[in-house]
Structure formats: C-alpha cells, structure tokens
Tab-separated table of C-alpha atoms in Angstrom:
chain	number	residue	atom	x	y	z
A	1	UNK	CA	0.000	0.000	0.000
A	2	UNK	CA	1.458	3.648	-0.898
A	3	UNK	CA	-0.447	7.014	0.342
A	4	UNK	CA	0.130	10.087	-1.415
A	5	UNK	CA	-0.542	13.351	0.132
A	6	UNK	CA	-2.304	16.266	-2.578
A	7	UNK	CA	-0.084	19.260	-2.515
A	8	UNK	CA	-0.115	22.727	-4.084
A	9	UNK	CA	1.203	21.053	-8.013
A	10	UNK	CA	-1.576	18.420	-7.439
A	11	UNK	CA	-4.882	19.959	-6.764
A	12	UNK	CA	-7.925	20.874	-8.602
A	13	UNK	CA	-6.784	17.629	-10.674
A	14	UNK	CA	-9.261	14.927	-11.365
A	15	UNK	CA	-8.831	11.639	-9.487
A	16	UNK	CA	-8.564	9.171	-12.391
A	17	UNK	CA	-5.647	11.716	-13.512
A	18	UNK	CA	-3.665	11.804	-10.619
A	19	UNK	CA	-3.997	7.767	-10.406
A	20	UNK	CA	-2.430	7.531	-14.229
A	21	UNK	CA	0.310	9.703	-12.729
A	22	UNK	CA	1.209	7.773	-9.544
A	23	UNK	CA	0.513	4.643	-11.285
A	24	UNK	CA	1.971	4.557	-14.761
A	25	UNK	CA	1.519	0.929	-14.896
A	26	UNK	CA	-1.966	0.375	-14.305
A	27	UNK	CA	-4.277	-0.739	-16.746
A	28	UNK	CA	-7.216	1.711	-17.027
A	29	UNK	CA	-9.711	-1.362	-16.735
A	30	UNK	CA	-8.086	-1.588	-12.739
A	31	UNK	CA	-8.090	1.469	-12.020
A	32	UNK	CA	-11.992	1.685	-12.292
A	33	UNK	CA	-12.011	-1.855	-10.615
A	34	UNK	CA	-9.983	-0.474	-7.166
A	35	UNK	CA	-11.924	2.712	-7.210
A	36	UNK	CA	-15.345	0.401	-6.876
A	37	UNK	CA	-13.753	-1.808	-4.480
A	38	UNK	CA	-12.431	0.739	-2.407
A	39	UNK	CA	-8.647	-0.711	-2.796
A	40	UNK	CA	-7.951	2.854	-4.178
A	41	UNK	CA	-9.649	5.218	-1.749
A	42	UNK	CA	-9.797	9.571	-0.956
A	43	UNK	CA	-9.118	10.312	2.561
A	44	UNK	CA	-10.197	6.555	3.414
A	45	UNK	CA	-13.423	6.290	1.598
A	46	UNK	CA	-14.605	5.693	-1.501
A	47	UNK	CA	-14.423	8.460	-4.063
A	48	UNK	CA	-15.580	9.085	-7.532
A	49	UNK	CA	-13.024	8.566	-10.894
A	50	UNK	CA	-14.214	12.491	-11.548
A	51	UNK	CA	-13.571	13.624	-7.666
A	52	UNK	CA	-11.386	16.691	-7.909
A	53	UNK	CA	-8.711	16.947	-5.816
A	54	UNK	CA	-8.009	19.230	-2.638
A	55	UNK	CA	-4.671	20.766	-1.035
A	56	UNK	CA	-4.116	18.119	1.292
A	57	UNK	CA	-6.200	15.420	0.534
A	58	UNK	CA	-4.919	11.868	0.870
A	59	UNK	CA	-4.936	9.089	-1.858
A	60	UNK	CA	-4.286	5.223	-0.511
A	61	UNK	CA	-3.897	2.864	-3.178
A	62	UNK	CA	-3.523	-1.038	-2.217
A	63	UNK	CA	-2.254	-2.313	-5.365
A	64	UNK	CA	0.680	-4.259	-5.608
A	65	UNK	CA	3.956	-2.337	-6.034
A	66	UNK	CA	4.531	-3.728	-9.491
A	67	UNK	CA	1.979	-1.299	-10.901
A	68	UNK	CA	4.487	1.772	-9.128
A	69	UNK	CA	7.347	0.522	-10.837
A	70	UNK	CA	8.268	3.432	-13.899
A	71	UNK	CA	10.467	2.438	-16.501
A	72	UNK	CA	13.883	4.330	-16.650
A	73	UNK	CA	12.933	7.668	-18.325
A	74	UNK	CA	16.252	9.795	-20.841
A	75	UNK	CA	14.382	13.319	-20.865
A	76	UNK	CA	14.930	15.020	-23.886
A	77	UNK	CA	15.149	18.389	-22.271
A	78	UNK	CA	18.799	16.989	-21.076
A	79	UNK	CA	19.518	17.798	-24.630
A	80	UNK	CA	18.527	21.147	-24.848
A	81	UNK	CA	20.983	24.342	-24.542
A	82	UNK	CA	21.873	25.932	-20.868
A	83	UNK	CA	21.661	28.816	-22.128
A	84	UNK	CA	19.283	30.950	-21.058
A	85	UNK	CA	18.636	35.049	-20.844
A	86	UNK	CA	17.102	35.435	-17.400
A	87	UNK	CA	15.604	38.628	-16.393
A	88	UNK	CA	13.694	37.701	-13.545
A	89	UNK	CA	13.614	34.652	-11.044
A	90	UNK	CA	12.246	33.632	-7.988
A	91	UNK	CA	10.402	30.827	-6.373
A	92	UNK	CA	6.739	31.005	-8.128
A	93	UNK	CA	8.225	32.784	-12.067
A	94	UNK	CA	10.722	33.573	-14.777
A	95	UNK	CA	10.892	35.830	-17.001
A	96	UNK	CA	13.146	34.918	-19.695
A	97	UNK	CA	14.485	37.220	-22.323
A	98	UNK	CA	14.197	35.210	-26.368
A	99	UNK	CA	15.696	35.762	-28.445
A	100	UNK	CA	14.835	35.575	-32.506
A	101	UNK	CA	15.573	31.908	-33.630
A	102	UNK	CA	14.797	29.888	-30.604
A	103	UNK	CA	11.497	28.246	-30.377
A	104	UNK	CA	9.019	28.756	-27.705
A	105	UNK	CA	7.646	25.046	-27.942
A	106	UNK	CA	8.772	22.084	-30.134
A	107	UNK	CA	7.110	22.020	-33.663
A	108	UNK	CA	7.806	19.797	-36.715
A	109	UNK	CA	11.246	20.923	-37.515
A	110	UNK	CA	12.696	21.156	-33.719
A	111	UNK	CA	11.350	19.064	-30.745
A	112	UNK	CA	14.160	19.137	-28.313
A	113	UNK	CA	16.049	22.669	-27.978
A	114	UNK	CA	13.259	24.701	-27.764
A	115	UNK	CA	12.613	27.854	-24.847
A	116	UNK	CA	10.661	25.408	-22.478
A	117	UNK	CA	13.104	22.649	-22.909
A	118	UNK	CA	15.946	24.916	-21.576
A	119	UNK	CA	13.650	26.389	-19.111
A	120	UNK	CA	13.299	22.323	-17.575
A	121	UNK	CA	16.814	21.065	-17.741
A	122	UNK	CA	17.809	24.785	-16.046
A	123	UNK	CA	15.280	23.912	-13.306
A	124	UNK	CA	15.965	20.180	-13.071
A	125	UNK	CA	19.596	20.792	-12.931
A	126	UNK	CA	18.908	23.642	-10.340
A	127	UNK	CA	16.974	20.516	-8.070
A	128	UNK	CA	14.153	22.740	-8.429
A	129	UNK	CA	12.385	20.274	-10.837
A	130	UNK	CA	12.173	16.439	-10.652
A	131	UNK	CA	10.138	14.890	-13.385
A	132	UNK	CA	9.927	11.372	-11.136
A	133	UNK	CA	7.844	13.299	-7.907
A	134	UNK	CA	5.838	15.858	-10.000
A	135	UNK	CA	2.583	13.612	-10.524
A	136	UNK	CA	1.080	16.415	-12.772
A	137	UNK	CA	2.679	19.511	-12.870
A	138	UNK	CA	5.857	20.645	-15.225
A	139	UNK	CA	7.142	23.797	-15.728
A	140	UNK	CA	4.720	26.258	-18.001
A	141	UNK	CA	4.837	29.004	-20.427
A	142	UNK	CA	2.200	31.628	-19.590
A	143	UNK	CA	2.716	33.381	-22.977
A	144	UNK	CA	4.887	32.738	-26.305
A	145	UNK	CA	6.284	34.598	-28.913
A	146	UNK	CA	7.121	33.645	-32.903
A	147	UNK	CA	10.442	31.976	-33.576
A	148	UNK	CA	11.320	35.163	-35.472
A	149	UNK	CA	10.545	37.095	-32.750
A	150	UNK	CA	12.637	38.449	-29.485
A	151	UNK	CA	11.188	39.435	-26.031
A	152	UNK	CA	9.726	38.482	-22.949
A	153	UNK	CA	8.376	35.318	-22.167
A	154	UNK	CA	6.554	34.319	-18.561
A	155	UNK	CA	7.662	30.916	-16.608
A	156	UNK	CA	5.615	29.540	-14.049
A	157	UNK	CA	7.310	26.946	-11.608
A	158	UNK	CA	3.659	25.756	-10.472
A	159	UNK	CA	0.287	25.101	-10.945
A	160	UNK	CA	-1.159	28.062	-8.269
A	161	UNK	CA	1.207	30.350	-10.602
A	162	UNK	CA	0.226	29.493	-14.042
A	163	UNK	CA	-3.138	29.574	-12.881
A	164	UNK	CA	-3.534	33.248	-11.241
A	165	UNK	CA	-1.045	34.122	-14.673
A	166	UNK	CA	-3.457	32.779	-17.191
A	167	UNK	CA	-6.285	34.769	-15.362
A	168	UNK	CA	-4.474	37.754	-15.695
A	169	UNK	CA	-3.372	37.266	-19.243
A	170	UNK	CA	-7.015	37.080	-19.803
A	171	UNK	CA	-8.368	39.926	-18.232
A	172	UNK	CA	-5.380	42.531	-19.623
A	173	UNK	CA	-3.671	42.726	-16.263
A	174	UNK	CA	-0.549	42.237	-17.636
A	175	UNK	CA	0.780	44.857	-20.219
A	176	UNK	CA	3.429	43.839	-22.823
A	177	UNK	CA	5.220	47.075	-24.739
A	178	UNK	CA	7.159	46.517	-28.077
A	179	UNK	CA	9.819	47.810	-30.067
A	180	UNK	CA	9.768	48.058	-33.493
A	181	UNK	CA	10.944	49.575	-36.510
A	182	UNK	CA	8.692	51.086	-39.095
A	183	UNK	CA	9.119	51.643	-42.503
A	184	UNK	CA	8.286	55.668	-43.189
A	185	UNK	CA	6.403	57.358	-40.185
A	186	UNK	CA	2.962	57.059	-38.997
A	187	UNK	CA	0.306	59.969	-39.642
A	188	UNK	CA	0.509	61.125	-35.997
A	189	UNK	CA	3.199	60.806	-33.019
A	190	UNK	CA	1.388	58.654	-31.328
A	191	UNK	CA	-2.475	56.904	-31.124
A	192	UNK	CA	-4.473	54.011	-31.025
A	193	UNK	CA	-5.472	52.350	-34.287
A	194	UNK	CA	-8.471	50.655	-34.650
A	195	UNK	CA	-9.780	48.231	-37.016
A	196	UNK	CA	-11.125	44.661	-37.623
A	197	UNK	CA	-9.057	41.850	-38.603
A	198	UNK	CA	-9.855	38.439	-40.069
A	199	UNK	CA	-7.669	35.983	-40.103
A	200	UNK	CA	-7.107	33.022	-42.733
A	201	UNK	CA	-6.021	29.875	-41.238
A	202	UNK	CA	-4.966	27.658	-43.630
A	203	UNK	CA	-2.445	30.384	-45.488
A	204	UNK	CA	-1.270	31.664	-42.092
A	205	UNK	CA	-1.817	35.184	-42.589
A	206	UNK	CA	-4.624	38.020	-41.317
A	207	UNK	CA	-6.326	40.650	-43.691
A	208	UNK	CA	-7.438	43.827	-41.490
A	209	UNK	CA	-10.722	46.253	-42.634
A	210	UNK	CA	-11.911	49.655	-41.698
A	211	UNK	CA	-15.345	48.345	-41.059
A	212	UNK	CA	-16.717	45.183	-39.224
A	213	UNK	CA	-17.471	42.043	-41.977
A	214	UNK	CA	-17.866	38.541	-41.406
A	215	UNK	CA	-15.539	36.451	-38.837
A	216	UNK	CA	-14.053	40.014	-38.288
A	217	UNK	CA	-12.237	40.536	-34.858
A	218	UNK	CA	-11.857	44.407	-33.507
A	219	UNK	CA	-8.233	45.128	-33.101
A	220	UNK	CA	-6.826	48.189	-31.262
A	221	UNK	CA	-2.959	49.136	-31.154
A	222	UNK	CA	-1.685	51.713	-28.898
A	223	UNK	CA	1.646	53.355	-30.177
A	224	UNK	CA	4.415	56.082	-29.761
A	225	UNK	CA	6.895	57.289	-32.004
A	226	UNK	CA	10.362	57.621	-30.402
A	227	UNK	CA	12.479	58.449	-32.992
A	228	UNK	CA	12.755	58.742	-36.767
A	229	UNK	CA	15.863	59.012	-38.741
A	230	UNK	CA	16.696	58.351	-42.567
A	231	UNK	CA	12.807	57.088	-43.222
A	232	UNK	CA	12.717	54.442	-40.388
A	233	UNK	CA	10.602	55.163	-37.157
A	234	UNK	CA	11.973	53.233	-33.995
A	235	UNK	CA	8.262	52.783	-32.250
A	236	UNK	CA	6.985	51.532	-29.122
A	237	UNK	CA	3.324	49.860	-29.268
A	238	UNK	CA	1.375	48.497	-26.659
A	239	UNK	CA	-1.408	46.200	-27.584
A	240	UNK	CA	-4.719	46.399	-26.438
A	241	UNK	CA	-6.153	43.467	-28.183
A	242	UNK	CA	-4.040	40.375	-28.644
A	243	UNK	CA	-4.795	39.199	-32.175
A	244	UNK	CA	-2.602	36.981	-34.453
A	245	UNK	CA	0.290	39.090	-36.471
A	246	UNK	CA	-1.707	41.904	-35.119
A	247	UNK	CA	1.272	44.570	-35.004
A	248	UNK	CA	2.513	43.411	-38.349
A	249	UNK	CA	-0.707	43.377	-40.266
A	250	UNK	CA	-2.242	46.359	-39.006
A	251	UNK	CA	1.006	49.114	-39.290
A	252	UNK	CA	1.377	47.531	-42.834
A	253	UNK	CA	-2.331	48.390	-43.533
A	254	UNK	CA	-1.579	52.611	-42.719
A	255	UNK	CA	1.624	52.152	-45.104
A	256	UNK	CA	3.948	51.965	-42.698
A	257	UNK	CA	5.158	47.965	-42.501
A	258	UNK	CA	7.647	46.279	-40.172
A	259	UNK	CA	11.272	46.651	-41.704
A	260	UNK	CA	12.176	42.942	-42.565
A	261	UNK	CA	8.732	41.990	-42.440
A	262	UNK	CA	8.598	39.929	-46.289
A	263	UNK	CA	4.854	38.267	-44.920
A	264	UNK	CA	2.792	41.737	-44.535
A	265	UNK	CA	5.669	44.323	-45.935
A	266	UNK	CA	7.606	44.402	-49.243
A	267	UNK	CA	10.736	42.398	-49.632
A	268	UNK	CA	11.694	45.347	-52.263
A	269	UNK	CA	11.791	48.060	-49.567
A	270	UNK	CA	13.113	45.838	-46.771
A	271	UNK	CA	16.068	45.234	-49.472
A	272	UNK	CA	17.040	49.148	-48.971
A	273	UNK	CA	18.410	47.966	-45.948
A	274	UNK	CA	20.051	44.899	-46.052
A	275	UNK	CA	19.278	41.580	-46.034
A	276	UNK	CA	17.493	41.067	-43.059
A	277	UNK	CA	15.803	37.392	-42.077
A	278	UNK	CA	13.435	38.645	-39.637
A	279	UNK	CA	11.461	41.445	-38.568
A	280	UNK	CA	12.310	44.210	-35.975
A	281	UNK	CA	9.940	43.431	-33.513
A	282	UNK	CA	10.948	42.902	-29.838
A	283	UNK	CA	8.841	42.615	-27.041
A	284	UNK	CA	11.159	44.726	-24.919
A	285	UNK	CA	8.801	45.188	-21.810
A	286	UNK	CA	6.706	43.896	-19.510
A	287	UNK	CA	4.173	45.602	-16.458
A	288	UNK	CA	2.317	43.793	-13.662
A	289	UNK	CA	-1.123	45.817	-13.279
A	290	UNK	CA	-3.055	43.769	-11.058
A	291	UNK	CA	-6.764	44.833	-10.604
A	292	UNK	CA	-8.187	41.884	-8.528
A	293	UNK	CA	-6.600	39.699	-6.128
A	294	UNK	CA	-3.423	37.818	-7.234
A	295	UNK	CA	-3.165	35.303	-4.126
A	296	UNK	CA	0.666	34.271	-4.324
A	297	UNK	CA	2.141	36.938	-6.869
A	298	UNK	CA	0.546	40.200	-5.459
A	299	UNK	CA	4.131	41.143	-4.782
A	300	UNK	CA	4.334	41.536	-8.341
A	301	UNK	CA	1.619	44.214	-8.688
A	302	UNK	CA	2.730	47.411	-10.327
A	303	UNK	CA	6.331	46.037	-10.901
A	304	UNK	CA	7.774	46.611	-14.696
A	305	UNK	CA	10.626	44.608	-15.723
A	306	UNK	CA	12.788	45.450	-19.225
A	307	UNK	CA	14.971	42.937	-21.453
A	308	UNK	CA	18.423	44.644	-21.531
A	309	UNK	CA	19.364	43.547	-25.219
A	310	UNK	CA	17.024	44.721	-28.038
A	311	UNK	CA	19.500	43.907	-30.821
A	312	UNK	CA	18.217	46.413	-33.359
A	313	UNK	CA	18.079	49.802	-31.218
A	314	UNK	CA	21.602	50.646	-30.952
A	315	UNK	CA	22.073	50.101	-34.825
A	316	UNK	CA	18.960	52.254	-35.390
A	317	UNK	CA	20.348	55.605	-33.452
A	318	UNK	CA	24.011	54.746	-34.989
A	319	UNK	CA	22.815	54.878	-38.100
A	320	UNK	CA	23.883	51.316	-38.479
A	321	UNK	CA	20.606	50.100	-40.390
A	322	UNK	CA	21.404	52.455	-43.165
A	323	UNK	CA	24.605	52.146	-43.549
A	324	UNK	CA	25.032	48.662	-43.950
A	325	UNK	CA	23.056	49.062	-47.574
A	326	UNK	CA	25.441	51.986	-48.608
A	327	UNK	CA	28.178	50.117	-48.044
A	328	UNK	CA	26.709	47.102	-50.447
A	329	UNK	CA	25.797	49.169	-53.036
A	330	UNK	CA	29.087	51.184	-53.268
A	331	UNK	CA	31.749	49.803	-54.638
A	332	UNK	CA	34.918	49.252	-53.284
A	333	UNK	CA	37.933	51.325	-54.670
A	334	UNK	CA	39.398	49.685	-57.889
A	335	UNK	CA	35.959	47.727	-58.257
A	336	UNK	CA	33.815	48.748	-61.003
C-alpha cells in the first residue's frame, strides 16, 4: 500500500488523472475496478473517478507495487541548450528574455532545444524540478512569442502560478510594450489604431478592414513614435487586443510595414536595408497591473521589468541600419 498526500502542483486535478500519474503501470480497466472496491480510496473512503482533488487530501492505493514501478525515463530536455537570458527569477516565475531563432515550444522541424526545454533542464539541474515526484505539474509558459521574434516570455514553476497568470493574461492585467521599426512614419506621433481583422487559417496570414465584416475581430494598437531618422521610425506599441500578427498586419495596412517583415511588408523596400531574415519586432517590456486579487504573486503588482538587449536599437540611433546598404551598393575602390 502507498499514500500520497495532494499538494499545491496536485490539486484541482481529477482523481482518475492523478492515479495515471502515480501509477503509470496500471491498466485503465483496474483502475476503475480499485476505485469500486475501495482498494484505491480519498481520505479513506470511496471516491468518484471524476472527484477533484483538494490541497491536502490523501490518496491510498492497495495495489501491488509492481503497478508503481516506472520504466527508466532519458528526458529530452537533457539535450537542450543551458543557455538561457534570465531577467527575472524567484520561487513562483521567470521571465526569460528570447531571443529571434529559438522556439518557444517544439514544432515539426525542432522538438528538443526549444525555450521550455531549456527552461526544464535549467530547473531540473537547479533541483528545483524532478520529473519522477511531480505527478502532474511541469514547468509552463504563460505566454509565447514567434520563432522570429525576441522578447519576454513568462515561466511559471507551479500550478497556483500558471493559474492566477493565465487569469491575468485574460483579463489585460498584464501589459506587454514593443519595439519596433517602421518603414516611413505614422500619420501622428502617437495613437491608437483601430480596425477589424480576419484571419485566414490555412495560409497563415490576417487581412485587417476599416469596417466590421464577417468572422471580423476588432483590433486596437496603442503606439508612440520615439524616434525617426533616414525614413525608419523606432516605435513603441502596446497592444490592447491580442490578435494573431496583429502589429505586423495592421502598421502595414496605414503604409507603414515592419522593416524585414517579407509576410505583410515588401521584400523590395526591406532590401534598402540589407538583407534582413526577420522582422524588428521585440517585445522589450513587460508591467504587472493587477486589478483583482493575485493570491501568491501580489508582490508583483505594479512592478515593470525590461529585457536589456534589443538587438536592433543601438544600430537604429548609430545609423547602423542604413549604412550597412550603402556600403553594399558602393563599390569598393578599384571595383567597377
């Protein structure tokens, strides 16, 4: 007989879960058998497959060992890169700076060295993780970015975390700022655009409108110009609505796209400036506005963290940007 106690990683889970968890080896035909004849029991009676789970609860199972036993487990995340850009750590979050390139989750091209697989061997190597006691929970990403894309993305190191951070993702108390780098210069300084977008899913891509039509979703985007030089405008933009490709689609609908965006801009004017393989969009900032109760993390409330390293912001105010394409299209002396 083993007893497990329910503790903070474990609650709010189903029953039948938590048994497939503790008990890799039993077949699901026993587990409904020892739940009716009380050999698996909730706080020593007998509980439904459905039960949820509560801080504390206990779960006796008298089942022979054999169905305890786990097969020696090689975790891919062993494979992944150490490195990692931390901003932020402490026992509950990270907040982990990405940079263009690296994968958020695996996909069909890359399955091991991906942001969350560095984020598990960092926190399994740290003893902060063990994949053999965790019956349900694994580290989380609250949020991701696109592989092309740079910028902040939110770790939780439990359930009661990701939890209270999903919430808050939902109801805009968290507020995510961007950097980016516009081709020509917005109408006004600053403003919120506002428009409807639709997006197509099986090419990938989002149309936006001036009026509401079919499937349509409204989109506003909050923006600032900083700074323009040579026809480029390094702008900050704060979303308001969280649609797909939203800042790409909807600054290349006023005329003024992402530089190095080929999917929404034009590869002919992102050619002006060199031969860039991504856009310049970096999500550069990130602000804890908490507006209802945030149980664990309300010492997070009105905090703002930055990533240090946006890689295209010193090049824009050297000039860099611009003169990388004068210097391919002159020739060198004796060249002709």
């Amino acid at each position: 007989m083993k007893s497990f106690e329910i503790g903070k990683n474990d609650e709010s889970q189903r029953l039948d879960k938590f048994i497939h968890k503790a008990a890799p080896l039993l077949p699901q035909s026993l587990l409904y058998k020892y739940i009716r004849t009380k050999r698996i029991k909730l706080n020593g009676k007998r509980a439904e497959i459905s039960t949820r789970l509560r801080l504390g609860d206990r779960v006796d199972m008298y089942i022979n060992d054999e169905f305890f036993e786990k097969k020696e487990t090689v975790y891919d995340f062993l494979k992944a890169s150490k490195h990692l850009d931390i901003i932020y750590e402490d026992e509950n979050i990270m907040l982990l700076d990405k940079k263009a390139g690296v994968l958020c989750h695996p996909d069909d091209e890359e399955y091991v060295d991906t942001l969350i697989g560095r984020i598990k061997r960092y926190l399994y190597e740290k003893g902060e993780y063990s994949p053999d006691s965790e019956n349900s929970f694994v580290p989380s990403l609250v949020n991701r970015i696109d592989r092309n894309t740079g910028g902040i993305v939110i770790a939780a190191k439990n359930a009661e975390s990701l939890r209270i951070l999903n919430q808050k993702m939902k109801d805009r108390e968290l507020h995510k700022f961007y950097l980016c780098i516009l081709i020509g210069k917005p109408k006004n300084q600053s403003g919120i655009l506002k428009d409807y977008l639709v997006k197509d899913e099986k090419k990938n891509t989002v149309h936006i409108y001036k009026k509401q039509v079919p499937s349509s979703k409204e989109i506003r985007t909050k923006y600032r110009v900083i700074d323009t030089i040579d026809g480029l405008s390094l702008t900050e933009v704060e979303l308001l609505t969280g649609r797909t490709h939203q800042i790409r689609a909807h600054f290349a609908f006023y005329g003024t796209p992402l530089l190095g965006d080929g999917k929404y801009g034009s590869n002919e004017q992102n050619r002006k400036y060199g031969s860039y393989k991504k856009q310049f969009l970096y999500s550069y900032k990130l602000s804890f506005d908490f507006t209802t109760d945030a149980g664990i993390l309300s010492y997070l409330d009105k905090k703002t963290f930055e990533a240090g390293d946006v890689w295209f912001k010193e090049e824009f105010y050297k000039g860099g940007i611009v003169r990388k394409e004068s210097h391919r299209s002159s020739p060198k002396r004796g060249e002709s």
